[in-house]
PDB file of C-alpha atoms in Angstrom:
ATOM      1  CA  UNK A   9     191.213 196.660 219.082  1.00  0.00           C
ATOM      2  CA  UNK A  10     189.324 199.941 218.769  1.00  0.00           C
ATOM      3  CA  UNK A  11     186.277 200.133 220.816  1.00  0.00           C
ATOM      4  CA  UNK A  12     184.066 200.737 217.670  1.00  0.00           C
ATOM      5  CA  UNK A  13     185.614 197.888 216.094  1.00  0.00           C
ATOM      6  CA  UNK A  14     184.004 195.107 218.391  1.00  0.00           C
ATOM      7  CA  UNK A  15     180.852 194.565 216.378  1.00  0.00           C
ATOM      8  CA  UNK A  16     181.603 194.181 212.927  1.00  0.00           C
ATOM      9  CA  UNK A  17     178.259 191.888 212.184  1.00  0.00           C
ATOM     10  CA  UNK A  18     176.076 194.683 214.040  1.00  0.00           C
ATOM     11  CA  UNK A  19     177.797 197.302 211.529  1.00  0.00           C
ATOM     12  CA  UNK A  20     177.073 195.023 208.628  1.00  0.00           C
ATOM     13  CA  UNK A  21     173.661 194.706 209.440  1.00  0.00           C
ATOM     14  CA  UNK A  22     172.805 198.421 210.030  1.00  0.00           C
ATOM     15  CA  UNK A  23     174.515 199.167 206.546  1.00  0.00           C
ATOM     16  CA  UNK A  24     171.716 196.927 205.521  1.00  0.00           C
ATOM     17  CA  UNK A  25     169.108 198.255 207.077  1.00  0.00           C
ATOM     18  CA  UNK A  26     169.914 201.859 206.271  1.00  0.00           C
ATOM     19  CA  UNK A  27     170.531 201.678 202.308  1.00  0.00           C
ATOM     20  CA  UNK A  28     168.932 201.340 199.445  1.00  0.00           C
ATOM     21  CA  UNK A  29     168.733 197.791 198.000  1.00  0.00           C
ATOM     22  CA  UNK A  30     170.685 199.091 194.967  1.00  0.00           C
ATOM     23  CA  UNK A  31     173.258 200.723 196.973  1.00  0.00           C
ATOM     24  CA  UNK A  32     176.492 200.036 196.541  1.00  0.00           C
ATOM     25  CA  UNK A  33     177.555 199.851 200.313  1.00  0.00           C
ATOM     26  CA  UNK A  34     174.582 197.779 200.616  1.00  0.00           C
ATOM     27  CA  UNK A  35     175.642 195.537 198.175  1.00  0.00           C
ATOM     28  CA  UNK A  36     178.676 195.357 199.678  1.00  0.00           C
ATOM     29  CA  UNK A  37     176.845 194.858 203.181  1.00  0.00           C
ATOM     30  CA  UNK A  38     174.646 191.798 201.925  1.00  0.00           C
ATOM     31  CA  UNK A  39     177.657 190.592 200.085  1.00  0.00           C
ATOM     32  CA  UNK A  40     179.817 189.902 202.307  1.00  0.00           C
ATOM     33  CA  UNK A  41     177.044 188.438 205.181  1.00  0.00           C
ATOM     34  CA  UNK A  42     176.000 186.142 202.803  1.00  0.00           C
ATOM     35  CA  UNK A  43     180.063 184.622 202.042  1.00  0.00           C
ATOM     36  CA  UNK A  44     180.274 185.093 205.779  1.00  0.00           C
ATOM     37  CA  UNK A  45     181.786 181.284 206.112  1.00  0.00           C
ATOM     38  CA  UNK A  46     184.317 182.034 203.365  1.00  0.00           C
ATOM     39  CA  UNK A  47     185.247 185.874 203.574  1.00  0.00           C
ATOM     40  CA  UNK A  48     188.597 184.737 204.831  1.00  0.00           C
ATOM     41  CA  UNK A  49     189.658 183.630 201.569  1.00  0.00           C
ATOM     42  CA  UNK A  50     188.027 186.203 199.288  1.00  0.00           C
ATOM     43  CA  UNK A  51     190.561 188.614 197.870  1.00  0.00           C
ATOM     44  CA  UNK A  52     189.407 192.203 196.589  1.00  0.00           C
ATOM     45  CA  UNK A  53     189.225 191.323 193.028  1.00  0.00           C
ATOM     46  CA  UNK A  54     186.594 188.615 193.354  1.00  0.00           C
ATOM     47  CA  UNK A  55     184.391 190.914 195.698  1.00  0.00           C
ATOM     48  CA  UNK A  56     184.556 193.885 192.877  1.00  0.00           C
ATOM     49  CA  UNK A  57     183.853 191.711 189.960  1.00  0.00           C
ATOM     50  CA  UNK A  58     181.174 189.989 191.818  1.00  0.00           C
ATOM     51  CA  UNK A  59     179.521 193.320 193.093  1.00  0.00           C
ATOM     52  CA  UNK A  60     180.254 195.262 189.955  1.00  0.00           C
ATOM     53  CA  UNK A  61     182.053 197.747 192.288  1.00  0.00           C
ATOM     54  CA  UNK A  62     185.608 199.168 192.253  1.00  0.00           C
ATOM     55  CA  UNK A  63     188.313 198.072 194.675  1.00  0.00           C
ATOM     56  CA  UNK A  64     187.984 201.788 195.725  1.00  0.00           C
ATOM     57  CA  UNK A  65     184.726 201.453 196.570  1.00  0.00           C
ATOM     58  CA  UNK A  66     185.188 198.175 198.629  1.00  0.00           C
ATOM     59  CA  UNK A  67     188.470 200.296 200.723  1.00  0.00           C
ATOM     60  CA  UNK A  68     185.976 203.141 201.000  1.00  0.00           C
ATOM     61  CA  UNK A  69     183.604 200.763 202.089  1.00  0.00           C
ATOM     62  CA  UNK A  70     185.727 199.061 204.785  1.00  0.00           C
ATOM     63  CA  UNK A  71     186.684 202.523 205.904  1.00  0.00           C
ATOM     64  CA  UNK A  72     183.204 203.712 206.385  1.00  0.00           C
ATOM     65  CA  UNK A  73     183.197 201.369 209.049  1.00  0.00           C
ATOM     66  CA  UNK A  74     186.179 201.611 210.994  1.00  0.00           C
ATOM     67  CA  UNK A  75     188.693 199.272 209.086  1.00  0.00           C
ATOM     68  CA  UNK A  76     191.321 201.010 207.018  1.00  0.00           C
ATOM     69  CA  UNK A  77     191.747 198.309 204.386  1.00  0.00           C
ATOM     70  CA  UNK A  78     190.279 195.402 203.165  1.00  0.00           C
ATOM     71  CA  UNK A  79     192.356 193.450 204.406  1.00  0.00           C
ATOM     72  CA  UNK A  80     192.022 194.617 207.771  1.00  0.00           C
ATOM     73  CA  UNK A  81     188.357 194.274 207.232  1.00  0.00           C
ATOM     74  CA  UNK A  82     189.045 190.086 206.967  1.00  0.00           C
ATOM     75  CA  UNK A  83     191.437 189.980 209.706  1.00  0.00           C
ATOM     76  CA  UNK A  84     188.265 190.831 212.234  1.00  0.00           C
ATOM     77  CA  UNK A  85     186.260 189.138 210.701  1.00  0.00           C
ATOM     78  CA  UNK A  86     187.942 186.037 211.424  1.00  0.00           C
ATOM     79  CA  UNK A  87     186.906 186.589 215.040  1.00  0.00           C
ATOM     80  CA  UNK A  88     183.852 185.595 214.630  1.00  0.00           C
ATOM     81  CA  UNK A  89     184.808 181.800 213.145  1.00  0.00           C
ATOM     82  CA  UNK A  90     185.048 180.727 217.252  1.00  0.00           C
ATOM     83  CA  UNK A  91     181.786 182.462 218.766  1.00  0.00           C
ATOM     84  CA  UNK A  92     180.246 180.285 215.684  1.00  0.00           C
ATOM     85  CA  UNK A  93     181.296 177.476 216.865  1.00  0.00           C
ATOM     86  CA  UNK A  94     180.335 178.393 220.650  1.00  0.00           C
ATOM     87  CA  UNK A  95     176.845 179.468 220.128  1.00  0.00           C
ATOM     88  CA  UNK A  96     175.883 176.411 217.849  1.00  0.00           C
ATOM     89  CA  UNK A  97     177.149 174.137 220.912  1.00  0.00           C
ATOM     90  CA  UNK A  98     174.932 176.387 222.952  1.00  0.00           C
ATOM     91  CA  UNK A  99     172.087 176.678 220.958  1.00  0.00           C
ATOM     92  CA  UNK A 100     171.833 173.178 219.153  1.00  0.00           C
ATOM     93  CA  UNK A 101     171.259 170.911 222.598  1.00  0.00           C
ATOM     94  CA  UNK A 102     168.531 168.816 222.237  1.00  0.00           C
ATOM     95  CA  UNK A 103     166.911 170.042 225.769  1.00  0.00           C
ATOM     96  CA  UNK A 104     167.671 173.632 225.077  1.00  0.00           C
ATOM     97  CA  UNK A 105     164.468 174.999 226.482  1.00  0.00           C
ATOM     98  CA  UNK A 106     164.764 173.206 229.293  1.00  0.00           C
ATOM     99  CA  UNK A 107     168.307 174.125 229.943  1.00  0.00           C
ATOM    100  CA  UNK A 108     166.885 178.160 228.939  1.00  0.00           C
ATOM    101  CA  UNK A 109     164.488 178.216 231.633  1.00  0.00           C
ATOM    102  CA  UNK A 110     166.689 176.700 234.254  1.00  0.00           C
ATOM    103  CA  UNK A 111     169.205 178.696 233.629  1.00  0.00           C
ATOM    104  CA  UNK A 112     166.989 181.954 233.502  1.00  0.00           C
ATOM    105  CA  UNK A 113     165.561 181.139 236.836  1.00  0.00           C
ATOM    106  CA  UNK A 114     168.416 180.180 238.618  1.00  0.00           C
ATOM    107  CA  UNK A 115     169.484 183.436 236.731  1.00  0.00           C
ATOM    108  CA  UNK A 116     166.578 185.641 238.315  1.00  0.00           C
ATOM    109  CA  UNK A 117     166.981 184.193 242.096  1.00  0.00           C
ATOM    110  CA  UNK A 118     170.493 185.211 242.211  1.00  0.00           C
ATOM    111  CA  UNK A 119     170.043 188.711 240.800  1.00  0.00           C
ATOM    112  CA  UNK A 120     166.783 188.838 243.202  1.00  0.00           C
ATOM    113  CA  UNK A 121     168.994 188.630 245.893  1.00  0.00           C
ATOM    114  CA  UNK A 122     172.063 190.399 244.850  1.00  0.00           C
ATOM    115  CA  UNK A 123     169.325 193.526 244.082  1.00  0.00           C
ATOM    116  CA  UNK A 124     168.015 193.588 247.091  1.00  0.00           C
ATOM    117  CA  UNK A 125     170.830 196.168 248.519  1.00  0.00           C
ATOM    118  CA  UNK A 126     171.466 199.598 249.753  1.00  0.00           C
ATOM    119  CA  UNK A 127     173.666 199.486 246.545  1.00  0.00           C
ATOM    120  CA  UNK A 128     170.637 199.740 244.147  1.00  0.00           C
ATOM    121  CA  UNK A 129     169.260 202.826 246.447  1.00  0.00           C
ATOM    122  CA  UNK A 130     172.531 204.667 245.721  1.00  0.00           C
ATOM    123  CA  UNK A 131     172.989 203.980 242.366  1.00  0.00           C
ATOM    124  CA  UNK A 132     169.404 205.301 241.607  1.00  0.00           C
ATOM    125  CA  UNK A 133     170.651 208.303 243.334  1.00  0.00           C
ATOM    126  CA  UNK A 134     173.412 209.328 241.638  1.00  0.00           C
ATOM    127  CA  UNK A 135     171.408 208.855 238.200  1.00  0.00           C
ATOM    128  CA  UNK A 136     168.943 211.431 240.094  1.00  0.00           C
ATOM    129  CA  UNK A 137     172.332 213.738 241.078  1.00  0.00           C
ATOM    130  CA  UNK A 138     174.340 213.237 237.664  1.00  0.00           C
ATOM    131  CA  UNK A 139     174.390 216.333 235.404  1.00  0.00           C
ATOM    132  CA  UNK A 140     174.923 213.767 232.907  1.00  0.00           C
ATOM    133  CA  UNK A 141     173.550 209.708 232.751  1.00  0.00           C
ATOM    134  CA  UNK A 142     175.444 208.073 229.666  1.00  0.00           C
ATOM    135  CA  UNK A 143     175.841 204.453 229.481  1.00  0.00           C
ATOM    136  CA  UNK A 144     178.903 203.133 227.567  1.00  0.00           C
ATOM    137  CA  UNK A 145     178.627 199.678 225.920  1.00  0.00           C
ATOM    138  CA  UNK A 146     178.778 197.799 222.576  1.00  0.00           C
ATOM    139  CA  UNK A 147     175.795 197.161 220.341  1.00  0.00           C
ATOM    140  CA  UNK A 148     174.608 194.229 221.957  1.00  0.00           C
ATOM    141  CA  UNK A 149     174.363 195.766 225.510  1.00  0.00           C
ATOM    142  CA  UNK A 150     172.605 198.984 224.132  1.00  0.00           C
ATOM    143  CA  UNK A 151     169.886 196.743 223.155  1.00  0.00           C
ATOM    144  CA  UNK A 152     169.306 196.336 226.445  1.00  0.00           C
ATOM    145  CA  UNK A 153     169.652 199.677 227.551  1.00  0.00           C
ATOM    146  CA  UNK A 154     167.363 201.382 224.618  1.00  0.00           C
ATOM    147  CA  UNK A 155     164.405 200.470 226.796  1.00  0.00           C
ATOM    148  CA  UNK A 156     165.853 202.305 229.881  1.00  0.00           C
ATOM    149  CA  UNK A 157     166.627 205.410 227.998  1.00  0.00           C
ATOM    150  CA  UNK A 158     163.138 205.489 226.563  1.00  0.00           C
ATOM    151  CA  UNK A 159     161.412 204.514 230.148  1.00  0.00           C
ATOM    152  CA  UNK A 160     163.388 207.745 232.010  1.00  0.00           C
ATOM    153  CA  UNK A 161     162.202 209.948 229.402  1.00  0.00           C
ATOM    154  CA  UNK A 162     158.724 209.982 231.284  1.00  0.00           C
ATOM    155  CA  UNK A 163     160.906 210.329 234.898  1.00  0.00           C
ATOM    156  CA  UNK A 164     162.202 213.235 233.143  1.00  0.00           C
ATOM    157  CA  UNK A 165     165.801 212.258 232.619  1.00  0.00           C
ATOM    158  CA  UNK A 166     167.861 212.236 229.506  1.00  0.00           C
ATOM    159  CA  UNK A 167     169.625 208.913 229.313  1.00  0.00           C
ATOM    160  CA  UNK A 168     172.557 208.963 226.639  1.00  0.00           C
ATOM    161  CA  UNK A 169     173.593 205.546 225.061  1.00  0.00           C
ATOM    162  CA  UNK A 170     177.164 205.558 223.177  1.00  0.00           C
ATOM    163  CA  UNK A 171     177.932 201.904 221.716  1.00  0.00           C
ATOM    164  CA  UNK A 172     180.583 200.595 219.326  1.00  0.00           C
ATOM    165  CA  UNK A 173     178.308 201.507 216.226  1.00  0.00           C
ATOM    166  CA  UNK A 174     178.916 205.047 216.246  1.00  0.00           C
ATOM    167  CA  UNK A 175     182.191 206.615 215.547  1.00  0.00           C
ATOM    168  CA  UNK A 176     182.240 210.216 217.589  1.00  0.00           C
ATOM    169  CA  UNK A 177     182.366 209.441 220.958  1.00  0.00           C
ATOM    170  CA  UNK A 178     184.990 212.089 221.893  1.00  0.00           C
ATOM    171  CA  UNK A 179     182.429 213.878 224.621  1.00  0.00           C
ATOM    172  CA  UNK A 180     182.564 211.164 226.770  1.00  0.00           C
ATOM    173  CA  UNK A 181     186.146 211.926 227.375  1.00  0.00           C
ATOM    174  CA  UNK A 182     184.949 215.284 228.337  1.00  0.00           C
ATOM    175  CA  UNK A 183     182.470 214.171 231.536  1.00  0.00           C
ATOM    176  CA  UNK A 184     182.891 215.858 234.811  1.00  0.00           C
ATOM    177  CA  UNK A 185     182.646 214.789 238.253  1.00  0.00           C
ATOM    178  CA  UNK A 186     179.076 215.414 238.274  1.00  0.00           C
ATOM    179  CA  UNK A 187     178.585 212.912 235.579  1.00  0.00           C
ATOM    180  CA  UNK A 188     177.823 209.369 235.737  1.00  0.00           C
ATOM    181  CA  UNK A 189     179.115 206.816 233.260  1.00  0.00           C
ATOM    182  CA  UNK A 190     177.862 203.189 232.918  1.00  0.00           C
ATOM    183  CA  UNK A 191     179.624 200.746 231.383  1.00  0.00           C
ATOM    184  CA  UNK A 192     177.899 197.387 230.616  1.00  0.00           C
ATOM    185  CA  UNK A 193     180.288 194.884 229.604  1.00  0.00           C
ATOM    186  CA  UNK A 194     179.238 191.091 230.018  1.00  0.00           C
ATOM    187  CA  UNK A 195     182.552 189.341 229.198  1.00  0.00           C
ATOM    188  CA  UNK A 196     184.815 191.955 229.755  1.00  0.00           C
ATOM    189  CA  UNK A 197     185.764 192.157 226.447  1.00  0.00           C
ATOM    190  CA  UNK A 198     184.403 195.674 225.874  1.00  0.00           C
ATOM    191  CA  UNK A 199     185.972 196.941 229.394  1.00  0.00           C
ATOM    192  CA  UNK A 200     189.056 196.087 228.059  1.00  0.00           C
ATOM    193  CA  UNK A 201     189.131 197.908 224.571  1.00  0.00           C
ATOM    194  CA  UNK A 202     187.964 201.035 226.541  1.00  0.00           C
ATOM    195  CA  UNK A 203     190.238 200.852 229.332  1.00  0.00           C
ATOM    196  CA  UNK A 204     192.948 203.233 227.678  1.00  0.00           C
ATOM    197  CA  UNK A 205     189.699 205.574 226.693  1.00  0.00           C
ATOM    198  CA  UNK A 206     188.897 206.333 229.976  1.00  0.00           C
ATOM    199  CA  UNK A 207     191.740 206.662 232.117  1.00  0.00           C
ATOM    200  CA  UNK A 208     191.864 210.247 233.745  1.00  0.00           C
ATOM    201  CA  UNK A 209     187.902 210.424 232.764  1.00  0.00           C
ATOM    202  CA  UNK A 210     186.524 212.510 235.443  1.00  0.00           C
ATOM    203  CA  UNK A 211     183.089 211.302 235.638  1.00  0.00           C
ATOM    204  CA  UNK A 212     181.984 208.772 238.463  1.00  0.00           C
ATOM    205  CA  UNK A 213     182.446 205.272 236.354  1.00  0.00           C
ATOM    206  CA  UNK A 214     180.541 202.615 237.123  1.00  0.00           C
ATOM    207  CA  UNK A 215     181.104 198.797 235.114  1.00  0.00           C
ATOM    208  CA  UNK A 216     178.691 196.256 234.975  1.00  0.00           C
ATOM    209  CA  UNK A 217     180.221 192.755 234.200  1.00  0.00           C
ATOM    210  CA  UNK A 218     180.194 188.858 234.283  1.00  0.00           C
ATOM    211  CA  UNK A 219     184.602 189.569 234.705  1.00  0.00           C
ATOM    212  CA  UNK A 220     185.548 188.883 238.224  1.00  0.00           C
ATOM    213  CA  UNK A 221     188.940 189.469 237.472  1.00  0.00           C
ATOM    214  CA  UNK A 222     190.589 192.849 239.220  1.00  0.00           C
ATOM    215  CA  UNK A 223     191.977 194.380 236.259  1.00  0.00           C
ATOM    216  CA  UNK A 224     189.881 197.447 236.256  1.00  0.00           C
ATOM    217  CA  UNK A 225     189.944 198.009 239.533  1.00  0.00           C
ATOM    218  CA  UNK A 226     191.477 200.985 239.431  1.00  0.00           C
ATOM    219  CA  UNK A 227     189.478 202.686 236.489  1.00  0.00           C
ATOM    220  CA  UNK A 228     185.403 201.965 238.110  1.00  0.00           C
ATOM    221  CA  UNK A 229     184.839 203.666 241.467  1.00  0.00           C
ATOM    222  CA  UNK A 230     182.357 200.861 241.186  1.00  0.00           C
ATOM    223  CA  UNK A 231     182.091 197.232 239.878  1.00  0.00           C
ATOM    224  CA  UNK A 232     178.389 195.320 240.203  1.00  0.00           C
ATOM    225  CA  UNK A 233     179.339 191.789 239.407  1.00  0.00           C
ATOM    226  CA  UNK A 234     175.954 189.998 237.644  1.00  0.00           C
ATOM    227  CA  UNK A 235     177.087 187.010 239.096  1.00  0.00           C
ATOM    228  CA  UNK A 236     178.607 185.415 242.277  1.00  0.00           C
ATOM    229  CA  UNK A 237     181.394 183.249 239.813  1.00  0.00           C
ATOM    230  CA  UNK A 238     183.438 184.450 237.241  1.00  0.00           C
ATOM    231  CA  UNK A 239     180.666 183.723 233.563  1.00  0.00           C
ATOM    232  CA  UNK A 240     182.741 185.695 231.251  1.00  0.00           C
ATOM    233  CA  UNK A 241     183.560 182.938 229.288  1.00  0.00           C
ATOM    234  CA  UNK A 242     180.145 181.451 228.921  1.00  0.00           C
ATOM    235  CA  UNK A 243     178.569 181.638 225.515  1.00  0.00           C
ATOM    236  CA  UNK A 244     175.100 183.424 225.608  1.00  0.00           C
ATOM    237  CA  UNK A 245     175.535 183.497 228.914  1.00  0.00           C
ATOM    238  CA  UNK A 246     171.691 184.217 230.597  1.00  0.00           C
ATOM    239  CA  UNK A 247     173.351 186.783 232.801  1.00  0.00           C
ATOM    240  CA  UNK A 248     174.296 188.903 230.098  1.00  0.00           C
ATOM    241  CA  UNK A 249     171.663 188.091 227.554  1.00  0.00           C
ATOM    242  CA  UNK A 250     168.503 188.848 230.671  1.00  0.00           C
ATOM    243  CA  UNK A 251     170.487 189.495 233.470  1.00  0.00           C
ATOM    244  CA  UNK A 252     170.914 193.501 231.737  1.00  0.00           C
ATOM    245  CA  UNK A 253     167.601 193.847 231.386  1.00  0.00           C
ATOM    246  CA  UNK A 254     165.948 192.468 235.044  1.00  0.00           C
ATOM    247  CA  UNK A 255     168.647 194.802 236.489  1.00  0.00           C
ATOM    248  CA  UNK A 256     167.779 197.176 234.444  1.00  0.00           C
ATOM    249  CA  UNK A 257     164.310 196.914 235.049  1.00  0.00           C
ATOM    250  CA  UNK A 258     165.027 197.077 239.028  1.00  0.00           C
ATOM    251  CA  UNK A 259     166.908 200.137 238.923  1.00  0.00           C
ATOM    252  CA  UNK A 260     163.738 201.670 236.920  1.00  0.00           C
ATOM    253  CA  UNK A 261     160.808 200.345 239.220  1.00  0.00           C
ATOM    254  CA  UNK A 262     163.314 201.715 242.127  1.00  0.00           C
ATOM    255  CA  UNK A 263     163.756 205.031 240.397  1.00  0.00           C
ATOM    256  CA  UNK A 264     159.967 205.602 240.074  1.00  0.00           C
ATOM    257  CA  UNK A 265     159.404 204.675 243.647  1.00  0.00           C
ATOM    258  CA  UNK A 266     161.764 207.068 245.215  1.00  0.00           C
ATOM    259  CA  UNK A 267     161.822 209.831 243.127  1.00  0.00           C
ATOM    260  CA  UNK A 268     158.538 210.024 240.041  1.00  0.00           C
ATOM    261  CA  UNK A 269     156.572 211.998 242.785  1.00  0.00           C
ATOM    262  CA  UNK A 270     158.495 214.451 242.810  1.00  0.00           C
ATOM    263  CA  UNK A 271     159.192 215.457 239.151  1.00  0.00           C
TER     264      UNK A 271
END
């Protein structure tokens, strides 16, 4: 799995958002959202007849983002049939706000204390030191991180977000040892499709996970675990979903302190 292959819905939707409702990719785009359930057992000639497209257009299409076939296009899609399943059991609970806000500030006392470090003084710093700041992560974790980049703007510092959504991300194979790379990666998942991509990377790497497993020990000078036990399995885990964003948020508020005098 190619690293800007792990969101397929997120590309789907920002196809949407980006065309033209008579487009053709955006036909496509809505298309195949709305047979979402039963994309599996489309073939090509029911999705060209149906969008009044050619089957060239649908390969083109599924090449535009990332897949080299239609049928290749399916096969990930399929993916997504089990974190359906999970996330309804998550989200359909009949006490589900009470669960939320348990959850959240069990969520927020743990990450209180796990903060509260020399660790988070030394990270700051070397986003201070870096020639370079770029954070590494899929779609759903630059959501998180958009607000960061925007917030260090005013602390004078260029933040750089690369995600699965975007297709050139050959530069980041080109950081020094006076950059700093971020990686946010909540299940691991994401970790793992970039391992390959960033052995030999020069830059001081940094992951941020839920994992607690030691297989990328030896690509991260440094792993902050978001949680004490091993959550990488959890569907919409709280960690992940706020956990990004309160730590986020620390390293920010910790930032100004120390160093938004002196810009």
């Amino acid at each position: 799995m190619k690293i800007n292959r792990l969101s397929l819905l997120n590309s789907l939707f920002n196809v949407l958002n980006e065309n033209n409702q008579g487009d053709p990719y955006f036909i496509l785009a809505e298309y195949f959202l709305e047979h979402y359930h039963e994309l599996s057992r489309l073939n090509i000639y029911d999705v060209a007849a149906d969008c009044f497209v050619s089957r060239a257009s649908i390969r083109r299409f599924c090449q535009s983002i990332g897949y080299e076939n239609f049928v290749a296009f399916k096969d990930e899609f399929v993916q997504y049939d089990d974190q359906q399943e999970s996330y309804q059991k998550h989200a359909g609970r009949e006490n589900y706000r009470e669960m939320l806000m348990q959850k959240i500030n069990a969520m927020i006392a743990e990450l209180n204390q796990r903060m509260n470090t020399i660790e988070v003084e030394r990270l700051v710093q070397r986003i201070h030191d870096a020639r370079q700041v770029v954070f590494l992560t899929s779609s759903v974790g630059a959501m998180s991180v958009t607000q960061f980049q925007y917030s260090m703007i005013f602390q004078n510092k260029v933040i750089r977000i690369v995600s699965d959504m975007y297709e050139n991300i050959d530069f980041v194979k080109r950081l020094q040892k006076q950059d700093l790379l971020l990686v946010i990666s909540g299940s691991g998942l994401f970790a793992a499709a970039s391992r390959d991509y960033l052995k030999g990377n020069e830059a001081y790497k940094v992951l941020f996970t839920l994992n607690r497993s030691h297989d990328f020990d030896d690509i991260y000078d440094r792993i902050y675990h978001l949680s004490a036990v091993d959550r990488s399995q959890e569907a919409k885990s709280v960690y992940f979903t706020y956990g990004t964003i309160y730590v986020l948020d620390i390293l920010y508020s910790v930032y100004v302190r120390k160093y938004g005098d002196s810009q």
